[in-house]
PDB file of C-alpha atoms in Angstrom:
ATOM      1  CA  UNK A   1     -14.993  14.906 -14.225  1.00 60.00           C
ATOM      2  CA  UNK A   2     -12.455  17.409 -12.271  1.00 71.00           C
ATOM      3  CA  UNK A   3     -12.608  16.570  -8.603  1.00 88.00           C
ATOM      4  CA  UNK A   4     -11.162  18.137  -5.479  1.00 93.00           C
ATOM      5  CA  UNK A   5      -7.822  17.978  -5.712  1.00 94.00           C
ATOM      6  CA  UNK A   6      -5.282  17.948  -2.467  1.00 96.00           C
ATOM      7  CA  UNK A   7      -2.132  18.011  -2.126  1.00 96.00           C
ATOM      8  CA  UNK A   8       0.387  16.808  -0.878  1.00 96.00           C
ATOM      9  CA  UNK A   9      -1.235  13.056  -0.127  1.00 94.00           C
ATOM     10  CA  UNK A  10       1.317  12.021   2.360  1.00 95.00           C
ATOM     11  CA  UNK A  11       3.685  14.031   4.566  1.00 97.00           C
ATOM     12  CA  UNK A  12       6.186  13.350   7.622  1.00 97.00           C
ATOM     13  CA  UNK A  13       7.217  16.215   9.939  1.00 97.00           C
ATOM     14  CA  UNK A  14       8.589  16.422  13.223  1.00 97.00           C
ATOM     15  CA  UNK A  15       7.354  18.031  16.176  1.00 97.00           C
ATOM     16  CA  UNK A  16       7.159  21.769  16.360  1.00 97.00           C
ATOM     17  CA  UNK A  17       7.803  21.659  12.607  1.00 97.00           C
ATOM     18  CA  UNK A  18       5.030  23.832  10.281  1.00 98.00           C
ATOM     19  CA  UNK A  19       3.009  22.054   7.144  1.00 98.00           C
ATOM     20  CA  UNK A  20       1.048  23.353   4.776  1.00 98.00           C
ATOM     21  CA  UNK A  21      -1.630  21.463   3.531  1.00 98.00           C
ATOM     22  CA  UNK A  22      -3.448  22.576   0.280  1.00 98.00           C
ATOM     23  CA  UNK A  23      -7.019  22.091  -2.050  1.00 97.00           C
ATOM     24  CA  UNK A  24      -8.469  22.797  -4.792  1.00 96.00           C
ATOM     25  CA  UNK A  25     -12.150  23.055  -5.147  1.00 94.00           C
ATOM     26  CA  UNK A  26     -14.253  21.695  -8.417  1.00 91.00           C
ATOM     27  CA  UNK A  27     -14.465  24.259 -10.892  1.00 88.00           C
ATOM     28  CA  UNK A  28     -17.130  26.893  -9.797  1.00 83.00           C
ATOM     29  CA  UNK A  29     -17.275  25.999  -6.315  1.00 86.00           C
ATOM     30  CA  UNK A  30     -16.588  29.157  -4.293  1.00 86.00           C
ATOM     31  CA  UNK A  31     -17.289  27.260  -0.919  1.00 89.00           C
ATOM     32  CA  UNK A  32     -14.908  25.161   0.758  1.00 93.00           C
ATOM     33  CA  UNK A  33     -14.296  23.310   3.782  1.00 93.00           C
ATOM     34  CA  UNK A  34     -11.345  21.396   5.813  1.00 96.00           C
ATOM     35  CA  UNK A  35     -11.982  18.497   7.819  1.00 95.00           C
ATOM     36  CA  UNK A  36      -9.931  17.019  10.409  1.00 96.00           C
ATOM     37  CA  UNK A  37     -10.460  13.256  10.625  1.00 93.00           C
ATOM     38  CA  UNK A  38      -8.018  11.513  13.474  1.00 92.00           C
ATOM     39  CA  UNK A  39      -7.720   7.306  13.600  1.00 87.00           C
ATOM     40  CA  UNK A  40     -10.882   5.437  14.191  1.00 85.00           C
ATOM     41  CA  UNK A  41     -12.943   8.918  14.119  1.00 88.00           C
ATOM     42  CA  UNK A  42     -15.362  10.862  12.441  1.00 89.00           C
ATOM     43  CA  UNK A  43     -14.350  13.664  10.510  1.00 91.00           C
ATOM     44  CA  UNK A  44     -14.382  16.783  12.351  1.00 93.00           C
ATOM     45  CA  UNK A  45     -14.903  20.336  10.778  1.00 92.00           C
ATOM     46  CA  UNK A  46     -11.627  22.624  11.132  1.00 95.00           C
ATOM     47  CA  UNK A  47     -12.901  25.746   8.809  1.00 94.00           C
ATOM     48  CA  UNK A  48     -14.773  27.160   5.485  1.00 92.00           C
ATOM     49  CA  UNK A  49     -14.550  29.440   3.243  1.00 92.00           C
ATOM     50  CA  UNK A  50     -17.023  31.116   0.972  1.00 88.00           C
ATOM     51  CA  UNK A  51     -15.758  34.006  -1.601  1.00 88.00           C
ATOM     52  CA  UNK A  52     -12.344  33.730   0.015  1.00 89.00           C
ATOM     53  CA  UNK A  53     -13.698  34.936   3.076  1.00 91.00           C
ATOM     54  CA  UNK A  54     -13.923  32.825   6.338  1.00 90.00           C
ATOM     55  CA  UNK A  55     -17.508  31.528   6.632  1.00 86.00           C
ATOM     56  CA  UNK A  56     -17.561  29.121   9.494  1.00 87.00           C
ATOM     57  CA  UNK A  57     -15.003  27.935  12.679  1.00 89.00           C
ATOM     58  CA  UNK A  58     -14.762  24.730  13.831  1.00 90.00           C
ATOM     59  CA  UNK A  59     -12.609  23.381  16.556  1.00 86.00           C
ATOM     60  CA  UNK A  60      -9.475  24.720  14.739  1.00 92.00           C
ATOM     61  CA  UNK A  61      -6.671  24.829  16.616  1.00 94.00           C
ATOM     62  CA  UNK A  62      -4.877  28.577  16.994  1.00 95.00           C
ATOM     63  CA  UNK A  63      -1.951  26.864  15.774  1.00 96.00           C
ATOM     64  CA  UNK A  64      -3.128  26.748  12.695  1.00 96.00           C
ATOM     65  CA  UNK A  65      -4.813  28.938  10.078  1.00 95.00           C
ATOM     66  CA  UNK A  66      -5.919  28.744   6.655  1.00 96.00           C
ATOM     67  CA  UNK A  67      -7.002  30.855   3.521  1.00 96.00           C
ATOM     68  CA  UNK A  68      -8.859  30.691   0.866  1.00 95.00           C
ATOM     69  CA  UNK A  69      -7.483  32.333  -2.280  1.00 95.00           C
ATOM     70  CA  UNK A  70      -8.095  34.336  -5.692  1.00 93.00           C
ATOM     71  CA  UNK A  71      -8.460  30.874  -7.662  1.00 92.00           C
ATOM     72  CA  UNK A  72     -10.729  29.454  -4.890  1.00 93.00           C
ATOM     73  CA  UNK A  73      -8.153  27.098  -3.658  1.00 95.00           C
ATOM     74  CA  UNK A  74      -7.000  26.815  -0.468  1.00 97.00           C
ATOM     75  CA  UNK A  75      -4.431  26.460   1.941  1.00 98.00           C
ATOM     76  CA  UNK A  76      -4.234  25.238   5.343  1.00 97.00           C
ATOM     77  CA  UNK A  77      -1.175  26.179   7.984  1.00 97.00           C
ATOM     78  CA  UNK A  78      -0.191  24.398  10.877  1.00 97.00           C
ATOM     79  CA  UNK A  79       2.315  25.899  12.890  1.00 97.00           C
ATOM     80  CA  UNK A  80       4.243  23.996  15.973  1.00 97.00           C
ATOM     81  CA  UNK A  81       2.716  20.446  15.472  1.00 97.00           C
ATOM     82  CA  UNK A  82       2.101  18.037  17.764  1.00 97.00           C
ATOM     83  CA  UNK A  83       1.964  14.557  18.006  1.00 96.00           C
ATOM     84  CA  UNK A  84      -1.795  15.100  18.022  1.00 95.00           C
ATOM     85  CA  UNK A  85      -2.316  16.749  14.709  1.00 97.00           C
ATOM     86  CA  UNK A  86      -1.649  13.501  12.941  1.00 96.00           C
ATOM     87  CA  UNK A  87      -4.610  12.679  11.161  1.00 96.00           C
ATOM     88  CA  UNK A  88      -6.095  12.661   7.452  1.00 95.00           C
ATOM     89  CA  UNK A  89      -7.146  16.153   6.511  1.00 96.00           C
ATOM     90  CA  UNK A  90     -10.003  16.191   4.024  1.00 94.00           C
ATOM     91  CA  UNK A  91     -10.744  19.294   2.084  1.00 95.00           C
ATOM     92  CA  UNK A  92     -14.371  19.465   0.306  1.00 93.00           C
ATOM     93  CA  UNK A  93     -15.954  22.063  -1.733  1.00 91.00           C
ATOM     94  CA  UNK A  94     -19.658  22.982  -2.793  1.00 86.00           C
ATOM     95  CA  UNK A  95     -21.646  25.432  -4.417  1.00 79.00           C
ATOM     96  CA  UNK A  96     -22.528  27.975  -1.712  1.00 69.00           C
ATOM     97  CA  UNK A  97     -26.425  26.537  -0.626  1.00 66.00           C
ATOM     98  CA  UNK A  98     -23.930  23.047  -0.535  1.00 62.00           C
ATOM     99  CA  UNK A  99     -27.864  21.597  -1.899  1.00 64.00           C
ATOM    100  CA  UNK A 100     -25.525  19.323  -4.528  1.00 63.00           C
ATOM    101  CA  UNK A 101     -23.483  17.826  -2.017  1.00 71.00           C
ATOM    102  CA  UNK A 102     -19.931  18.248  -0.594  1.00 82.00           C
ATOM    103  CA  UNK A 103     -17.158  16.656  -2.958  1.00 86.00           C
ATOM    104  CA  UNK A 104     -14.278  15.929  -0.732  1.00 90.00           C
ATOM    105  CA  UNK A 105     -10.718  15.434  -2.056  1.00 92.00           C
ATOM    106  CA  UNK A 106      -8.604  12.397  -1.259  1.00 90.00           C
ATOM    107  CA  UNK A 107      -7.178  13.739   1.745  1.00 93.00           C
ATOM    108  CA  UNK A 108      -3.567  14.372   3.117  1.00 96.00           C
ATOM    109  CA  UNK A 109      -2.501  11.894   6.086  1.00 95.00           C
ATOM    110  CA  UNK A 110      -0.094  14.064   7.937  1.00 97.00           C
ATOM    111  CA  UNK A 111       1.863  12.029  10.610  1.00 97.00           C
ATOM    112  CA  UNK A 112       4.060  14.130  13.233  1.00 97.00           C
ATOM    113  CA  UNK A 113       7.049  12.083  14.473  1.00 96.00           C
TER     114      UNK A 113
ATOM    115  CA  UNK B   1     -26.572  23.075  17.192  1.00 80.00           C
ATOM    116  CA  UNK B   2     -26.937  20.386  14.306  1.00 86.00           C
ATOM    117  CA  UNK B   3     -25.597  16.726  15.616  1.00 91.00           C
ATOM    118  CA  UNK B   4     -25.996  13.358  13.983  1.00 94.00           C
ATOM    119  CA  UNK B   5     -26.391  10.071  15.813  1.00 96.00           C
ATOM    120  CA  UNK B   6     -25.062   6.426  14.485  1.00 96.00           C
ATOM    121  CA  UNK B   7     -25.836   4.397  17.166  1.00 96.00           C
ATOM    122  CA  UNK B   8     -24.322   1.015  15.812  1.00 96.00           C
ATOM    123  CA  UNK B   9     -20.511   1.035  15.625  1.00 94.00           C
ATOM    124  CA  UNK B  10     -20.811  -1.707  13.448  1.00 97.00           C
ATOM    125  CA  UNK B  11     -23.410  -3.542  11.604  1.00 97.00           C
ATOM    126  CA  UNK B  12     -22.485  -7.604  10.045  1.00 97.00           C
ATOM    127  CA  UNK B  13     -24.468  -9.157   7.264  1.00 97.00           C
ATOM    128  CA  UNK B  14     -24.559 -12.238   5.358  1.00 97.00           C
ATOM    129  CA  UNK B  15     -24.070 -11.473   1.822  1.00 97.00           C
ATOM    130  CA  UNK B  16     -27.057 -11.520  -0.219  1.00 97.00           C
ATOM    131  CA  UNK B  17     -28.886 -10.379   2.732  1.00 97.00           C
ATOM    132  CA  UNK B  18     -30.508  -6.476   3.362  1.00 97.00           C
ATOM    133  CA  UNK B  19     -28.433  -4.178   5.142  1.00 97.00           C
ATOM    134  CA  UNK B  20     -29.599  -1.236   7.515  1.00 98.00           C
ATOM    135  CA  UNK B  21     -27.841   1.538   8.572  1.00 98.00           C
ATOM    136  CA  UNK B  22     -29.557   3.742  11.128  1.00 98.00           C
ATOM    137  CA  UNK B  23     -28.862   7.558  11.464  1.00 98.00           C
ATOM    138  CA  UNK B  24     -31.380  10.185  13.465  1.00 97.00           C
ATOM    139  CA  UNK B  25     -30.405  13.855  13.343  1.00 95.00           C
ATOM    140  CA  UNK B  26     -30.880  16.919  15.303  1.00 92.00           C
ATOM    141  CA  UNK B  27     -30.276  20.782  12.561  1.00 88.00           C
ATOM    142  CA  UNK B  28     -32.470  23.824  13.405  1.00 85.00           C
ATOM    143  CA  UNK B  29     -35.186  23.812  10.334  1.00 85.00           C
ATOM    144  CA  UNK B  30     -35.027  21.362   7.761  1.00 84.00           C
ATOM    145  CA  UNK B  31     -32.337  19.304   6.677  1.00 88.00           C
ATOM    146  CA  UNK B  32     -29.869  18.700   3.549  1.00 90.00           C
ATOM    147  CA  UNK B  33     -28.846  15.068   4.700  1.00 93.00           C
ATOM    148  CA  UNK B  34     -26.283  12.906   3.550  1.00 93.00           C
ATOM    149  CA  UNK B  35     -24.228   9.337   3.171  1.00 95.00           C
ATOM    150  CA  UNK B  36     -21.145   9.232   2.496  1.00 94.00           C
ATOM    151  CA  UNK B  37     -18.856   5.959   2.329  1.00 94.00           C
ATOM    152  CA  UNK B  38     -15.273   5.695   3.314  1.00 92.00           C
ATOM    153  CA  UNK B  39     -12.782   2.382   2.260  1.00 89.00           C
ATOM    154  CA  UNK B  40      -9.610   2.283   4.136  1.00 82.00           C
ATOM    155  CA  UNK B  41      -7.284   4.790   3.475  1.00 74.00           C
ATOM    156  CA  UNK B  42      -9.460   6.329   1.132  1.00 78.00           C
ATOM    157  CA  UNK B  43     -11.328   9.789   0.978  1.00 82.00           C
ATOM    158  CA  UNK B  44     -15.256  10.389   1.847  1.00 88.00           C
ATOM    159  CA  UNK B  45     -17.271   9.003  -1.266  1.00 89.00           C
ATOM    160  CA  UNK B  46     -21.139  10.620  -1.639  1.00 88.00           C
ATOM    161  CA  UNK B  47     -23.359   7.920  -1.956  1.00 93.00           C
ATOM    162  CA  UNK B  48     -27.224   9.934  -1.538  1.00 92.00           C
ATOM    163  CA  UNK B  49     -28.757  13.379  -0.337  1.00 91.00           C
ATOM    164  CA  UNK B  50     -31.835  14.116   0.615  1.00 92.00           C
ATOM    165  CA  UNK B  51     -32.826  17.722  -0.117  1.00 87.00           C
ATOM    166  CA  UNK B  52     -36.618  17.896  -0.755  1.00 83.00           C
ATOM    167  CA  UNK B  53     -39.213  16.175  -2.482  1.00 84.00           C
ATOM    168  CA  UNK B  54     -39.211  12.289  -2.178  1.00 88.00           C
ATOM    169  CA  UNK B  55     -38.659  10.729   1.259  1.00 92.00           C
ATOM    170  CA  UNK B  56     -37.175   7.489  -0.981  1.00 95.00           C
ATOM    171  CA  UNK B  57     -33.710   8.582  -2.050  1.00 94.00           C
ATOM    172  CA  UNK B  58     -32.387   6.399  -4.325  1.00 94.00           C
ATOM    173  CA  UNK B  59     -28.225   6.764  -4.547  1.00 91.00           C
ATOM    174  CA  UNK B  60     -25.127   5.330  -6.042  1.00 88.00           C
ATOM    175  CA  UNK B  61     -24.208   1.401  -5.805  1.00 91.00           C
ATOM    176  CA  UNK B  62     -27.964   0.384  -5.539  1.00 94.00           C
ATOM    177  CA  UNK B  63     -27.694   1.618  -1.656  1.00 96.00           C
ATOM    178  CA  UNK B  64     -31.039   3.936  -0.677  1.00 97.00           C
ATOM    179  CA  UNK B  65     -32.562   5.816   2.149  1.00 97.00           C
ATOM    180  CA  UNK B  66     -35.289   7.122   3.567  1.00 95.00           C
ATOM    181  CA  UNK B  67     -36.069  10.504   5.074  1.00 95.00           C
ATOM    182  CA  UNK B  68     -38.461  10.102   8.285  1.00 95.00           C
ATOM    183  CA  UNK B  69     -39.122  13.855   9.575  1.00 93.00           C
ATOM    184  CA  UNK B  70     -41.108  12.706  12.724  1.00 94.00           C
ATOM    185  CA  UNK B  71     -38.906  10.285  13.331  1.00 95.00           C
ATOM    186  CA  UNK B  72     -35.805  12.492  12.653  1.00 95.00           C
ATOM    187  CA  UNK B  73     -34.127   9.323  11.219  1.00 97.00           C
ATOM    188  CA  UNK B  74     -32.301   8.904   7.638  1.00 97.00           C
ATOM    189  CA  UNK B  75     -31.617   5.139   7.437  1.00 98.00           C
ATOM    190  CA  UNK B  76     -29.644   3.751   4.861  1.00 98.00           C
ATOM    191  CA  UNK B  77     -30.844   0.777   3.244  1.00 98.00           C
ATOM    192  CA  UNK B  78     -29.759  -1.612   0.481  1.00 97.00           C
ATOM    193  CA  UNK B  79     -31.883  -4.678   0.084  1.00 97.00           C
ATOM    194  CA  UNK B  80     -28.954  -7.384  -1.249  1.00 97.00           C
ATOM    195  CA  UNK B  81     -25.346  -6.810   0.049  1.00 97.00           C
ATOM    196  CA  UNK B  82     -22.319  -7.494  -1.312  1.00 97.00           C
ATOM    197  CA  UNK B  83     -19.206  -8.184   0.452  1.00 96.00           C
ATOM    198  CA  UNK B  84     -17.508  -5.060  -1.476  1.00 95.00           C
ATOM    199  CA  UNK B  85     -20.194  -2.965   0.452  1.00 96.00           C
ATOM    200  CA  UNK B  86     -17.888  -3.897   3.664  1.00 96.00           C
ATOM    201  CA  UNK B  87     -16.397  -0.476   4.518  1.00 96.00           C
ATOM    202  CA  UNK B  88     -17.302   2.520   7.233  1.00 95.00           C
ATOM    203  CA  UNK B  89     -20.470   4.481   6.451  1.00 97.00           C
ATOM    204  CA  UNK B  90     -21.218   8.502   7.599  1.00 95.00           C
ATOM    205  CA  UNK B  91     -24.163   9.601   7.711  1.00 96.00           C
ATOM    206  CA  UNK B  92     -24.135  13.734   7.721  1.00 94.00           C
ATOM    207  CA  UNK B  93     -26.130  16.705   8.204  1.00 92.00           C
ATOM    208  CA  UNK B  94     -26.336  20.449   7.390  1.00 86.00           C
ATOM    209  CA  UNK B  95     -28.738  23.150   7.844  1.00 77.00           C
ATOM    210  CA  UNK B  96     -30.204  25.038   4.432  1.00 73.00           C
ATOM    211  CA  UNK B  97     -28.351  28.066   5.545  1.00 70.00           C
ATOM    212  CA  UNK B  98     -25.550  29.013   2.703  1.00 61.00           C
ATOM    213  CA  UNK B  99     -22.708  28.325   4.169  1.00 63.00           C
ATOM    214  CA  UNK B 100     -23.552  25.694   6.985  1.00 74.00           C
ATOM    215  CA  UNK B 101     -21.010  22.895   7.736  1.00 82.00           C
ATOM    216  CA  UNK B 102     -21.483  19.160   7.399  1.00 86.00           C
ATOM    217  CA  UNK B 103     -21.474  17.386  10.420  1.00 90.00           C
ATOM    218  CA  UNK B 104     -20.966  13.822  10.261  1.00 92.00           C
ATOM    219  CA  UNK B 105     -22.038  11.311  12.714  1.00 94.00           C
ATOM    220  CA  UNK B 106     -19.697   8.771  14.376  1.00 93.00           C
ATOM    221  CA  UNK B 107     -19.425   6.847  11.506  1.00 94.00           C
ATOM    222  CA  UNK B 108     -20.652   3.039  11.263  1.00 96.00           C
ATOM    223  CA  UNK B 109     -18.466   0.209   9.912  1.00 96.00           C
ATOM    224  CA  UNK B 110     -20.202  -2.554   7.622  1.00 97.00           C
ATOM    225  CA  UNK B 111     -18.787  -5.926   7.617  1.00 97.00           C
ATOM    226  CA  UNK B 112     -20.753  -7.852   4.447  1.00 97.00           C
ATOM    227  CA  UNK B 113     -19.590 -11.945   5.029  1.00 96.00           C
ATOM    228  CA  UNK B 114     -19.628 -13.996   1.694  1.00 94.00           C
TER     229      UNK B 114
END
């Protein structure tokens, strides 16, 4: 069965560089959401999407932004990273009453050098 | 504001013996509650929900919980571990609201000794 797919699964950047992260949801999922999850935590919510429109805001930095697109998949932008922003980034998507479960993708570990 | 509580950071069994993971929960309303199951390096795997209907949910991996409303709680439960079973457990939360987030608790690490 398709799954959510991420991309890329690792990536290296220096400080103050930008990254874009991006996801794609299970076939007919419309809803999706990015996670932020740093070392030895619990995943914390960044954003969602529903109907490519913004549906939810987490503790999303203003450095970065993210949209969700035409297809359903989506992309997340991080502008003038930090040390800080290293951590795995999980994307998930649902159906929109999420009553089947979140499907999250593998993840991208982003590590800022 | 929805929250979820795991209060053990980590839980050790003997293999072959039952394993408990506790989880209570806070969500305006009824819940949609969740386990999820993360190996190192690895994404979030679902293991259960709980969305209505039986309190038993039975899930992936012979792992199952139970939903206690007056109790708030969501344990989850499997009564012979294996040491493969060692890995960090989430327990998670959302309100029936289209839409709502997930939010996970702090996460609880399971170490299953042979």
């Amino acid at each position: 069965a398709a799954g959510v797919i991420q991309s890329p699964r690792h990536l290296i950047k220096e400080k103050r560089e930008t990254a874009t992260l991006k996801c794609y949801p299970i076939p007919r999922h419309d809803t999706v959401y990015w996670y932020q999850q740093g070392p030895g935590q619990d995943p914390q919510f960044l954003i969602s999407f529903y109907e490519k429109m913004q549906s939810d805001k987490g503790s999303i930095p203003d450095r970065f932004s993210a949209q969700q697109f035409s297809d359903y998949h989506s992309e997340l932008n991080m502008s003038s990273l930090e040390l800080g922003d290293s951590a795995l980034y999980f994307c998930a998507s649902s159906t929109p009453t999420g009553n089947y479960g979140y499907t999250f993708g593998s993840g991208t570990r982003l590590t800022v050098v | 504001a929805q929250s979820v509580a795991q209060p053990e950071d980590q839980v050790n069994v003997a293999e072959g013996n039952p394993l408990t993971v506790k989880c209570t929960y806070s969500v305006s309303g009824n819940p949609y509650l969740f386990w999820y199951v993360q190996y190192p390096n690895r994404g979030l795997q679902f293991l259960l929900k709980y969305i209505t209907g039986d309190n038993l949910v039975k899930g992936s991996y012979g792992f199952e919980a139970e939903f206690n409303k007056s109790q708030t709680s969501f344990h989850l439960k499997k009564p012979s571990a294996l040491v493969s079973d060692s890995a960090l457990y989430f327990c998670a939360v959302r309100g029936r609201a289209a839409g709502n987030k997930l939010t996970f608790g702090g996460g609880t690490r399971v170490l299953v000794k042979p």
